JSON list of C-alpha atoms in Angstrom, two decimals:
[
{"chain": "T", "resi": 1, "resn": "MET", "atom": "CA", "xyz": [165.71, 246.28, 106.67]},
{"chain": "T", "resi": 2, "resn": "GLU", "atom": "CA", "xyz": [165.39, 249.35, 108.84]},
{"chain": "T", "resi": 3, "resn": "TRP", "atom": "CA", "xyz": [168.00, 251.99, 108.07]},
{"chain": "T", "resi": 4, "resn": "THR", "atom": "CA", "xyz": [169.51, 253.67, 111.10]},
{"chain": "T", "resi": 5, "resn": "ASN", "atom": "CA", "xyz": [171.57, 256.84, 111.07]},
{"chain": "T", "resi": 6, "resn": "GLU", "atom": "CA", "xyz": [174.65, 254.69, 111.71]},
{"chain": "T", "resi": 7, "resn": "SER", "atom": "CA", "xyz": [173.96, 252.40, 108.74]},
{"chain": "T", "resi": 8, "resn": "ARG", "atom": "CA", "xyz": [173.29, 255.36, 106.43]},
{"chain": "T", "resi": 9, "resn": "SER", "atom": "CA", "xyz": [176.55, 256.94, 107.57]},
{"chain": "T", "resi": 10, "resn": "ALA", "atom": "CA", "xyz": [178.47, 253.71, 106.96]},
{"chain": "T", "resi": 11, "resn": "VAL", "atom": "CA", "xyz": [177.11, 253.37, 103.42]},
{"chain": "T", "resi": 12, "resn": "ALA", "atom": "CA", "xyz": [177.84, 257.02, 102.64]},
{"chain": "T", "resi": 13, "resn": "GLN", "atom": "CA", "xyz": [181.38, 256.59, 103.95]},
{"chain": "T", "resi": 14, "resn": "GLU", "atom": "CA", "xyz": [181.90, 253.45, 101.86]},
{"chain": "T", "resi": 15, "resn": "ASN", "atom": "CA", "xyz": [180.61, 255.21, 98.75]},
{"chain": "T", "resi": 16, "resn": "ALA", "atom": "CA", "xyz": [182.87, 258.21, 99.40]},
{"chain": "T", "resi": 17, "resn": "THR", "atom": "CA", "xyz": [185.90, 255.94, 99.81]},
{"chain": "T", "resi": 18, "resn": "SER", "atom": "CA", "xyz": [185.04, 254.06, 96.63]},
{"chain": "T", "resi": 19, "resn": "GLY", "atom": "CA", "xyz": [184.65, 257.28, 94.64]},
{"chain": "T", "resi": 20, "resn": "ALA", "atom": "CA", "xyz": [187.87, 258.81, 95.93]},
{"chain": "T", "resi": 21, "resn": "THR", "atom": "CA", "xyz": [189.80, 255.60, 95.27]},
{"chain": "T", "resi": 22, "resn": "GLU", "atom": "CA", "xyz": [188.52, 255.51, 91.70]},
{"chain": "T", "resi": 23, "resn": "VAL", "atom": "CA", "xyz": [189.63, 259.11, 91.15]},
{"chain": "T", "resi": 24, "resn": "LEU", "atom": "CA", "xyz": [193.13, 258.34, 92.46]},
{"chain": "T", "resi": 25, "resn": "GLU", "atom": "CA", "xyz": [193.35, 255.32, 90.16]},
{"chain": "T", "resi": 26, "resn": "ARG", "atom": "CA", "xyz": [192.33, 257.40, 87.14]},
{"chain": "T", "resi": 27, "resn": "ILE", "atom": "CA", "xyz": [194.74, 260.29, 87.75]},
{"chain": "T", "resi": 28, "resn": "SER", "atom": "CA", "xyz": [197.65, 257.90, 88.35]},
{"chain": "T", "resi": 29, "resn": "ALA", "atom": "CA", "xyz": [197.65, 257.24, 84.59]},
{"chain": "T", "resi": 30, "resn": "LEU", "atom": "CA", "xyz": [198.84, 260.81, 83.94]},
{"chain": "T", "resi": 31, "resn": "SER", "atom": "CA", "xyz": [202.30, 260.38, 85.45]},
{"chain": "T", "resi": 32, "resn": "PRO", "atom": "CA", "xyz": [204.06, 258.54, 88.30]},
{"chain": "T", "resi": 33, "resn": "PHE", "atom": "CA", "xyz": [203.92, 261.84, 90.23]},
{"chain": "T", "resi": 34, "resn": "PHE", "atom": "CA", "xyz": [200.12, 261.55, 90.26]},
{"chain": "T", "resi": 35, "resn": "ALA", "atom": "CA", "xyz": [200.16, 258.05, 91.74]},
{"chain": "T", "resi": 36, "resn": "ALA", "atom": "CA", "xyz": [199.33, 257.17, 95.34]},
{"chain": "T", "resi": 37, "resn": "GLY", "atom": "CA", "xyz": [198.79, 253.75, 96.79]},
{"chain": "T", "resi": 38, "resn": "THR", "atom": "CA", "xyz": [195.42, 252.93, 98.36]},
{"chain": "T", "resi": 39, "resn": "GLY", "atom": "CA", "xyz": [193.98, 250.18, 100.53]},
{"chain": "T", "resi": 40, "resn": "GLU", "atom": "CA", "xyz": [195.82, 248.09, 103.07]},
{"chain": "T", "resi": 41, "resn": "VAL", "atom": "CA", "xyz": [199.27, 249.40, 103.91]},
{"chain": "T", "resi": 42, "resn": "PRO", "atom": "CA", "xyz": [201.67, 246.97, 102.18]},
{"chain": "T", "resi": 43, "resn": "ASP", "atom": "CA", "xyz": [204.49, 246.96, 104.76]},
{"chain": "T", "resi": 44, "resn": "GLY", "atom": "CA", "xyz": [205.78, 248.64, 107.87]},
{"chain": "T", "resi": 45, "resn": "ARG", "atom": "CA", "xyz": [208.00, 251.23, 106.21]},
{"chain": "T", "resi": 46, "resn": "TRP", "atom": "CA", "xyz": [205.19, 253.76, 105.71]},
{"chain": "T", "resi": 47, "resn": "GLN", "atom": "CA", "xyz": [204.92, 256.74, 108.07]},
{"chain": "T", "resi": 48, "resn": "PRO", "atom": "CA", "xyz": [202.37, 259.54, 108.44]},
{"chain": "T", "resi": 49, "resn": "THR", "atom": "CA", "xyz": [203.47, 262.63, 106.55]},
{"chain": "T", "resi": 50, "resn": "THR", "atom": "CA", "xyz": [203.46, 264.49, 109.87]},
{"chain": "T", "resi": 51, "resn": "THR", "atom": "CA", "xyz": [206.82, 262.80, 110.57]},
{"chain": "T", "resi": 52, "resn": "LEU", "atom": "CA", "xyz": [208.41, 264.85, 107.79]},
{"chain": "T", "resi": 53, "resn": "ARG", "atom": "CA", "xyz": [208.16, 267.82, 110.17]},
{"chain": "T", "resi": 54, "resn": "GLU", "atom": "CA", "xyz": [210.25, 266.04, 112.80]},
{"chain": "T", "resi": 55, "resn": "ARG", "atom": "CA", "xyz": [213.90, 267.08, 112.87]},
{"chain": "T", "resi": 56, "resn": "THR", "atom": "CA", "xyz": [215.27, 263.52, 113.05]},
{"chain": "T", "resi": 57, "resn": "THR", "atom": "CA", "xyz": [213.18, 262.28, 110.11]},
{"chain": "T", "resi": 58, "resn": "ARG", "atom": "CA", "xyz": [213.89, 265.39, 108.08]},
{"chain": "T", "resi": 59, "resn": "ASP", "atom": "CA", "xyz": [217.61, 265.30, 108.68]},
{"chain": "T", "resi": 60, "resn": "HIS", "atom": "CA", "xyz": [217.87, 261.60, 107.82]},
{"chain": "T", "resi": 61, "resn": "LEU", "atom": "CA", "xyz": [215.96, 262.09, 104.56]},
{"chain": "T", "resi": 62, "resn": "VAL", "atom": "CA", "xyz": [217.88, 265.22, 103.57]},
{"chain": "T", "resi": 63, "resn": "THR", "atom": "CA", "xyz": [221.27, 263.67, 104.41]},
{"chain": "T", "resi": 64, "resn": "ALA", "atom": "CA", "xyz": [220.49, 260.56, 102.35]},
{"chain": "T", "resi": 65, "resn": "THR", "atom": "CA", "xyz": [219.40, 262.79, 99.46]},
{"chain": "T", "resi": 66, "resn": "ALA", "atom": "CA", "xyz": [222.60, 264.85, 99.72]},
{"chain": "T", "resi": 67, "resn": "GLU", "atom": "CA", "xyz": [224.67, 261.67, 99.48]},
{"chain": "T", "resi": 68, "resn": "ARG", "atom": "CA", "xyz": [222.83, 260.55, 96.36]},
{"chain": "T", "resi": 69, "resn": "MET", "atom": "CA", "xyz": [223.28, 264.01, 94.83]},
{"chain": "T", "resi": 70, "resn": "SER", "atom": "CA", "xyz": [226.97, 264.12, 95.79]},
{"chain": "T", "resi": 71, "resn": "THR", "atom": "CA", "xyz": [226.56, 267.46, 97.53]},
{"chain": "T", "resi": 72, "resn": "ASP", "atom": "CA", "xyz": [227.68, 268.57, 100.98]},
{"chain": "T", "resi": 73, "resn": "GLU", "atom": "CA", "xyz": [225.08, 271.37, 101.07]},
{"chain": "T", "resi": 74, "resn": "MET", "atom": "CA", "xyz": [222.07, 270.29, 103.08]},
{"chain": "T", "resi": 75, "resn": "ARG", "atom": "CA", "xyz": [220.00, 273.22, 101.80]},
{"chain": "T", "resi": 76, "resn": "VAL", "atom": "CA", "xyz": [220.41, 271.98, 98.21]},
{"chain": "T", "resi": 77, "resn": "ALA", "atom": "CA", "xyz": [219.23, 268.49, 99.17]},
{"chain": "T", "resi": 78, "resn": "ALA", "atom": "CA", "xyz": [216.39, 269.88, 101.30]},
{"chain": "T", "resi": 79, "resn": "SER", "atom": "CA", "xyz": [215.21, 272.04, 98.41]},
{"chain": "T", "resi": 80, "resn": "THR", "atom": "CA", "xyz": [215.19, 268.99, 96.13]},
{"chain": "T", "resi": 81, "resn": "VAL", "atom": "CA", "xyz": [213.21, 266.87, 98.59]},
{"chain": "T", "resi": 82, "resn": "PHE", "atom": "CA", "xyz": [210.71, 269.66, 99.27]},
{"chain": "T", "resi": 83, "resn": "PHE", "atom": "CA", "xyz": [210.19, 270.28, 95.55]},
{"chain": "T", "resi": 84, "resn": "ALA", "atom": "CA", "xyz": [209.54, 266.61, 94.85]},
{"chain": "T", "resi": 85, "resn": "TYR", "atom": "CA", "xyz": [207.16, 266.29, 97.78]},
{"chain": "T", "resi": 86, "resn": "ALA", "atom": "CA", "xyz": [205.26, 269.43, 96.80]},
{"chain": "T", "resi": 87, "resn": "ALA", "atom": "CA", "xyz": [204.93, 268.06, 93.26]},
{"chain": "T", "resi": 88, "resn": "ARG", "atom": "CA", "xyz": [203.40, 264.86, 94.67]},
{"chain": "T", "resi": 89, "resn": "VAL", "atom": "CA", "xyz": [200.74, 266.49, 96.81]},
{"chain": "T", "resi": 90, "resn": "TRP", "atom": "CA", "xyz": [199.90, 269.12, 94.18]},
{"chain": "T", "resi": 91, "resn": "SER", "atom": "CA", "xyz": [199.50, 266.42, 91.54]},
{"chain": "T", "resi": 92, "resn": "ILE", "atom": "CA", "xyz": [197.03, 264.44, 93.63]},
{"chain": "T", "resi": 93, "resn": "ALA", "atom": "CA", "xyz": [195.06, 267.53, 94.61]},
{"chain": "T", "resi": 94, "resn": "ILE", "atom": "CA", "xyz": [194.96, 269.28, 91.23]},
{"chain": "T", "resi": 95, "resn": "GLY", "atom": "CA", "xyz": [194.40, 266.02, 89.39]},
{"chain": "T", "resi": 96, "resn": "SER", "atom": "CA", "xyz": [191.48, 264.99, 91.57]},
{"chain": "T", "resi": 97, "resn": "VAL", "atom": "CA", "xyz": [189.71, 268.34, 91.57]},
{"chain": "T", "resi": 98, "resn": "THR", "atom": "CA", "xyz": [190.13, 268.76, 87.81]},
{"chain": "T", "resi": 99, "resn": "LEU", "atom": "CA", "xyz": [188.82, 265.25, 87.13]},
{"chain": "T", "resi": 100, "resn": "SER", "atom": "CA", "xyz": [186.01, 265.07, 89.67]},
{"chain": "T", "resi": 101, "resn": "GLY", "atom": "CA", "xyz": [185.42, 268.60, 90.94]},
{"chain": "T", "resi": 102, "resn": "ARG", "atom": "CA", "xyz": [186.49, 267.48, 94.42]},
{"chain": "T", "resi": 103, "resn": "CYS", "atom": "CA", "xyz": [189.90, 267.40, 96.07]},
{"chain": "T", "resi": 104, "resn": "ILE", "atom": "CA", "xyz": [191.24, 264.26, 97.68]},
{"chain": "T", "resi": 105, "resn": "GLY", "atom": "CA", "xyz": [191.73, 264.79, 101.42]},
{"chain": "T", "resi": 106, "resn": "LEU", "atom": "CA", "xyz": [195.39, 265.14, 102.38]},
{"chain": "T", "resi": 107, "resn": "ASP", "atom": "CA", "xyz": [195.20, 264.96, 106.15]},
{"chain": "T", "resi": 108, "resn": "PRO", "atom": "CA", "xyz": [198.89, 264.59, 107.11]},
{"chain": "T", "resi": 109, "resn": "LYS", "atom": "CA", "xyz": [197.98, 261.98, 109.72]},
{"chain": "T", "resi": 110, "resn": "GLN", "atom": "CA", "xyz": [196.22, 259.85, 107.11]},
{"chain": "T", "resi": 111, "resn": "VAL", "atom": "CA", "xyz": [198.53, 260.32, 104.12]},
{"chain": "T", "resi": 112, "resn": "LEU", "atom": "CA", "xyz": [201.53, 258.02, 104.47]},
{"chain": "T", "resi": 113, "resn": "TRP", "atom": "CA", "xyz": [204.97, 258.31, 102.87]},
{"chain": "T", "resi": 114, "resn": "ARG", "atom": "CA", "xyz": [208.16, 256.35, 102.40]},
{"chain": "T", "resi": 115, "resn": "SER", "atom": "CA", "xyz": [211.34, 256.84, 100.42]},
{"chain": "T", "resi": 116, "resn": "ASP", "atom": "CA", "xyz": [212.16, 254.35, 97.67]},
{"chain": "T", "resi": 117, "resn": "GLY", "atom": "CA", "xyz": [215.68, 254.93, 96.39]},
{"chain": "T", "resi": 118, "resn": "GLY", "atom": "CA", "xyz": [215.28, 258.67, 96.83]},
{"chain": "T", "resi": 119, "resn": "THR", "atom": "CA", "xyz": [211.75, 258.87, 95.45]},
{"chain": "T", "resi": 120, "resn": "VAL", "atom": "CA", "xyz": [209.06, 259.88, 97.94]},
{"chain": "T", "resi": 121, "resn": "LEU", "atom": "CA", "xyz": [206.00, 257.66, 97.52]},
{"chain": "T", "resi": 122, "resn": "LEU", "atom": "CA", "xyz": [202.55, 258.32, 98.99]},
{"chain": "T", "resi": 123, "resn": "HIS", "atom": "CA", "xyz": [199.81, 256.00, 100.23]},
{"chain": "T", "resi": 124, "resn": "VAL", "atom": "CA", "xyz": [196.25, 256.71, 101.42]},
{"chain": "T", "resi": 125, "resn": "ALA", "atom": "CA", "xyz": [194.68, 253.65, 103.02]},
{"chain": "T", "resi": 126, "resn": "GLU", "atom": "CA", "xyz": [191.09, 254.95, 102.92]},
{"chain": "T", "resi": 127, "resn": "PRO", "atom": "CA", "xyz": [190.85, 257.89, 100.50]},
{"chain": "T", "resi": 128, "resn": "ARG", "atom": "CA", "xyz": [188.19, 260.51, 101.14]},
{"chain": "T", "resi": 129, "resn": "PHE", "atom": "CA", "xyz": [187.31, 263.75, 99.44]},
{"chain": "T", "resi": 130, "resn": "GLY", "atom": "CA", "xyz": [188.31, 266.74, 101.53]},
{"chain": "T", "resi": 131, "resn": "ASP", "atom": "CA", "xyz": [188.29, 270.51, 101.47]},
{"chain": "T", "resi": 132, "resn": "SER", "atom": "CA", "xyz": [189.60, 272.90, 98.83]},
{"chain": "T", "resi": 133, "resn": "VAL", "atom": "CA", "xyz": [193.01, 272.42, 97.23]},
{"chain": "T", "resi": 134, "resn": "ALA", "atom": "CA", "xyz": [194.37, 275.43, 99.13]},
{"chain": "T", "resi": 135, "resn": "VAL", "atom": "CA", "xyz": [193.29, 273.94, 102.45]},
{"chain": "T", "resi": 136, "resn": "GLU", "atom": "CA", "xyz": [194.46, 270.42, 101.70]},
{"chain": "T", "resi": 137, "resn": "VAL", "atom": "CA", "xyz": [197.85, 271.32, 100.18]},
{"chain": "T", "resi": 138, "resn": "LEU", "atom": "CA", "xyz": [198.84, 274.75, 101.47]},
{"chain": "T", "resi": 139, "resn": "ASP", "atom": "CA", "xyz": [197.29, 274.73, 104.94]},
{"chain": "T", "resi": 140, "resn": "ARG", "atom": "CA", "xyz": [197.58, 271.06, 105.89]},
{"chain": "T", "resi": 141, "resn": "GLN", "atom": "CA", "xyz": [200.69, 269.92, 104.05]},
{"chain": "T", "resi": 142, "resn": "LEU", "atom": "CA", "xyz": [203.11, 272.58, 102.82]},
{"chain": "T", "resi": 143, "resn": "GLU", "atom": "CA", "xyz": [202.89, 275.47, 105.26]},
{"chain": "T", "resi": 144, "resn": "PRO", "atom": "CA", "xyz": [203.70, 273.30, 108.32]},
{"chain": "T", "resi": 145, "resn": "LEU", "atom": "CA", "xyz": [206.60, 271.78, 106.36]},
{"chain": "T", "resi": 146, "resn": "VAL", "atom": "CA", "xyz": [207.97, 275.20, 105.43]},
{"chain": "T", "resi": 147, "resn": "GLU", "atom": "CA", "xyz": [207.93, 276.18, 109.10]},
{"chain": "T", "resi": 148, "resn": "ALA", "atom": "CA", "xyz": [209.62, 272.94, 110.16]},
{"chain": "T", "resi": 149, "resn": "TRP", "atom": "CA", "xyz": [212.36, 273.17, 107.53]},
{"chain": "T", "resi": 150, "resn": "ARG", "atom": "CA", "xyz": [213.09, 276.91, 107.64]},
{"chain": "T", "resi": 151, "resn": "ASP", "atom": "CA", "xyz": [216.31, 276.39, 109.61]},
{"chain": "T", "resi": 152, "resn": "VAL", "atom": "CA", "xyz": [217.70, 274.32, 106.71]},
{"chain": "T", "resi": 153, "resn": "VAL", "atom": "CA", "xyz": [216.46, 276.19, 103.65]},
{"chain": "T", "resi": 154, "resn": "ALA", "atom": "CA", "xyz": [214.88, 279.63, 103.19]},
{"chain": "T", "resi": 155, "resn": "PRO", "atom": "CA", "xyz": [211.06, 279.80, 103.32]},
{"chain": "T", "resi": 156, "resn": "GLY", "atom": "CA", "xyz": [210.97, 282.02, 100.22]},
{"chain": "T", "resi": 157, "resn": "LEU", "atom": "CA", "xyz": [212.83, 279.36, 98.28]},
{"chain": "T", "resi": 158, "resn": "MET", "atom": "CA", "xyz": [210.43, 276.65, 99.44]},
{"chain": "T", "resi": 159, "resn": "TRP", "atom": "CA", "xyz": [207.39, 278.72, 98.47]},
{"chain": "T", "resi": 160, "resn": "GLY", "atom": "CA", "xyz": [209.05, 279.25, 95.09]},
{"chain": "T", "resi": 161, "resn": "ASN", "atom": "CA", "xyz": [209.43, 275.49, 94.81]},
{"chain": "T", "resi": 162, "resn": "ALA", "atom": "CA", "xyz": [205.77, 275.07, 95.75]},
{"chain": "T", "resi": 163, "resn": "ALA", "atom": "CA", "xyz": [204.63, 277.51, 93.07]},
{"chain": "T", "resi": 164, "resn": "SER", "atom": "CA", "xyz": [206.88, 275.96, 90.43]},
{"chain": "T", "resi": 165, "resn": "ALA", "atom": "CA", "xyz": [205.71, 272.44, 91.33]},
{"chain": "T", "resi": 166, "resn": "LEU", "atom": "CA", "xyz": [202.09, 273.60, 91.11]},
{"chain": "T", "resi": 167, "resn": "ILE", "atom": "CA", "xyz": [202.62, 275.00, 87.61]},
{"chain": "T", "resi": 168, "resn": "GLY", "atom": "CA", "xyz": [204.38, 271.79, 86.57]},
{"chain": "T", "resi": 169, "resn": "ALA", "atom": "CA", "xyz": [201.49, 269.64, 87.80]},
{"chain": "T", "resi": 170, "resn": "GLY", "atom": "CA", "xyz": [199.01, 271.87, 85.99]},
{"chain": "T", "resi": 171, "resn": "ARG", "atom": "CA", "xyz": [200.92, 271.57, 82.74]},
{"chain": "T", "resi": 172, "resn": "MET", "atom": "CA", "xyz": [200.80, 267.79, 82.96]},
{"chain": "T", "resi": 173, "resn": "ILE", "atom": "CA", "xyz": [197.00, 267.97, 83.18]},
{"chain": "T", "resi": 174, "resn": "GLY", "atom": "CA", "xyz": [196.48, 270.66, 80.54]},
{"chain": "T", "resi": 175, "resn": "ASP", "atom": "CA", "xyz": [194.10, 273.57, 80.04]},
{"chain": "T", "resi": 176, "resn": "ALA", "atom": "CA", "xyz": [191.43, 272.08, 82.29]},
{"chain": "T", "resi": 177, "resn": "ALA", "atom": "CA", "xyz": [193.66, 272.82, 85.29]},
{"chain": "T", "resi": 178, "resn": "LEU", "atom": "CA", "xyz": [194.22, 276.50, 84.47]},
{"chain": "T", "resi": 179, "resn": "PRO", "atom": "CA", "xyz": [191.36, 277.90, 86.59]},
{"chain": "T", "resi": 180, "resn": "GLN", "atom": "CA", "xyz": [192.73, 276.08, 89.63]},
{"chain": "T", "resi": 181, "resn": "LEU", "atom": "CA", "xyz": [196.27, 277.28, 88.94]},
{"chain": "T", "resi": 182, "resn": "ASP", "atom": "CA", "xyz": [195.21, 280.89, 88.54]},
{"chain": "T", "resi": 183, "resn": "ALA", "atom": "CA", "xyz": [193.24, 280.85, 91.78]},
{"chain": "T", "resi": 184, "resn": "LEU", "atom": "CA", "xyz": [196.01, 279.15, 93.76]},
{"chain": "T", "resi": 185, "resn": "LEU", "atom": "CA", "xyz": [198.75, 281.45, 92.47]},
{"chain": "T", "resi": 186, "resn": "ASP", "atom": "CA", "xyz": [196.74, 284.34, 93.91]},
{"chain": "T", "resi": 187, "resn": "ASP", "atom": "CA", "xyz": [197.26, 282.89, 97.38]},
{"chain": "T", "resi": 188, "resn": "PRO", "atom": "CA", "xyz": [199.49, 285.24, 99.43]},
{"chain": "T", "resi": 189, "resn": "ARG", "atom": "CA", "xyz": [201.93, 282.40, 100.11]},
{"chain": "T", "resi": 190, "resn": "LEU", "atom": "CA", "xyz": [202.56, 281.89, 96.40]},
{"chain": "T", "resi": 191, "resn": "THR", "atom": "CA", "xyz": [201.73, 285.14, 94.65]},
{"chain": "T", "resi": 192, "resn": "ASP", "atom": "CA", "xyz": [205.16, 286.74, 95.17]},
{"chain": "T", "resi": 193, "resn": "SER", "atom": "CA", "xyz": [207.04, 283.58, 94.18]},
{"chain": "T", "resi": 194, "resn": "ILE", "atom": "CA", "xyz": [206.35, 283.74, 90.44]},
{"chain": "T", "resi": 195, "resn": "ASP", "atom": "CA", "xyz": [206.30, 286.52, 87.86]},
{"chain": "T", "resi": 196, "resn": "ARG", "atom": "CA", "xyz": [202.90, 285.76, 86.34]},
{"chain": "T", "resi": 197, "resn": "ALA", "atom": "CA", "xyz": [203.72, 287.68, 83.15]},
{"chain": "T", "resi": 198, "resn": "THR", "atom": "CA", "xyz": [206.80, 285.58, 82.35]},
{"chain": "T", "resi": 199, "resn": "GLY", "atom": "CA", "xyz": [206.31, 282.45, 84.44]},
{"chain": "T", "resi": 200, "resn": "MET", "atom": "CA", "xyz": [209.77, 282.95, 85.93]},
{"chain": "T", "resi": 201, "resn": "ARG", "atom": "CA", "xyz": [210.51, 282.32, 89.58]},
{"chain": "T", "resi": 202, "resn": "ARG", "atom": "CA", "xyz": [211.74, 285.03, 91.92]},
{"chain": "T", "resi": 203, "resn": "SER", "atom": "CA", "xyz": [213.93, 282.57, 93.84]},
{"chain": "T", "resi": 204, "resn": "CYS", "atom": "CA", "xyz": [216.24, 279.77, 92.76]},
{"chain": "T", "resi": 205, "resn": "CYS", "atom": "CA", "xyz": [215.80, 276.12, 93.76]},
{"chain": "T", "resi": 206, "resn": "LEU", "atom": "CA", "xyz": [219.63, 275.72, 93.96]},
{"chain": "T", "resi": 207, "resn": "PHE", "atom": "CA", "xyz": [219.74, 272.85, 91.47]},
{"chain": "T", "resi": 208, "resn": "TYR", "atom": "CA", "xyz": [222.62, 274.61, 89.71]},
{"chain": "T", "resi": 209, "resn": "ARG", "atom": "CA", "xyz": [224.77, 273.86, 92.76]},
{"chain": "T", "resi": 210, "resn": "THR", "atom": "CA", "xyz": [224.70, 270.11, 92.08]},
{"chain": "T", "resi": 211, "resn": "ALA", "atom": "CA", "xyz": [227.35, 268.37, 90.01]},
{"chain": "T", "resi": 212, "resn": "ASN", "atom": "CA", "xyz": [227.23, 269.15, 86.27]},
{"chain": "T", "resi": 213, "resn": "ALA", "atom": "CA", "xyz": [223.86, 270.93, 86.59]},
{"chain": "T", "resi": 214, "resn": "GLY", "atom": "CA", "xyz": [222.62, 274.06, 84.86]},
{"chain": "T", "resi": 215, "resn": "VAL", "atom": "CA", "xyz": [219.63, 276.28, 85.60]},
{"chain": "T", "resi": 216, "resn": "CYS", "atom": "CA", "xyz": [215.97, 275.33, 85.36]},
{"chain": "T", "resi": 217, "resn": "GLY", "atom": "CA", "xyz": [213.63, 276.70, 82.71]},
{"chain": "T", "resi": 218, "resn": "ASP", "atom": "CA", "xyz": [211.89, 279.04, 85.17]},
{"chain": "T", "resi": 219, "resn": "CYS", "atom": "CA", "xyz": [215.05, 280.04, 87.06]},
{"chain": "T", "resi": 220, "resn": "PRO", "atom": "CA", "xyz": [215.62, 283.76, 87.68]},
{"chain": "T", "resi": 221, "resn": "PHE", "atom": "CA", "xyz": [219.27, 283.26, 86.74]},
{"chain": "T", "resi": 222, "resn": "PRO", "atom": "CA", "xyz": [219.93, 283.07, 82.98]},
{"chain": "T", "resi": 223, "resn": "THR", "atom": "CA", "xyz": [223.13, 281.13, 83.65]},
{"chain": "T", "resi": 224, "resn": "PRO", "atom": "CA", "xyz": [224.51, 279.45, 86.77]},
{"chain": "T", "resi": 225, "resn": "PRO", "atom": "CA", "xyz": [225.83, 282.14, 89.12]},
{"chain": "T", "resi": 226, "resn": "ALA", "atom": "CA", "xyz": [229.23, 281.96, 90.77]},
{"chain": "T", "resi": 227, "resn": "ARG", "atom": "CA", "xyz": [229.19, 279.52, 93.66]},
{"chain": "T", "resi": 228, "resn": "THR", "atom": "CA", "xyz": [229.20, 281.40, 96.97]},
{"chain": "T", "resi": 229, "resn": "VAL", "atom": "CA", "xyz": [228.56, 280.27, 100.49]},
{"chain": "T", "resi": 230, "resn": "ASN", "atom": "CA", "xyz": [225.20, 281.19, 102.00]},
{"chain": "T", "resi": 231, "resn": "PRO", "atom": "CA", "xyz": [223.70, 279.17, 104.87]},
{"chain": "T", "resi": 232, "resn": "LEU", "atom": "CA", "xyz": [220.12, 279.28, 103.57]},
{"chain": "T", "resi": 233, "resn": "LEU", "atom": "CA", "xyz": [219.61, 280.99, 100.23]}
]
């Protein structure tokens, strides 16, 4: 058999997909947040993650989340959705690079999402390894989302959510993830969001404004503050 450039490329692509799929399968054992579906898309409810930047899609998802949380504050629901989504993409990225030395590609046109009872699920039909974690998560996924959602919830709050979700994903993995966490928290988009000496956030995720909720472990408020009206933060 004579190998052409096209056949070599096809084999390399198949091997890359197989390796990336195996990595996703292995990290999914850590926690449901590390799981992403692979292979054929199971039904028609999946959408590219680019649609999360669209106002109609965003507003529908945030409104449904607000109803489940029994809150009339869209910023509270938006913060919750953003935090959960950030935790998902961080988990896949940090998990894959810690396990294999390579980050799963998170091209927002290729990574699909759907909501299942309020839980955002992810699916990658043909996984590939991509660029660095900062490029895949911050550049391609989170920064465009922050810009698209800034009229609902403050960008500083969302970057605080991103930093907190990153630290949470790293803790699930353990010490092996620390070099990645340290490097990523030096990124200008995250570095002012967390007090590195104490691990405390410099913004609040607003969870305290939900029914019967307190403050998170990394919250800058020691106790829930008095409830005041503020359109974003």
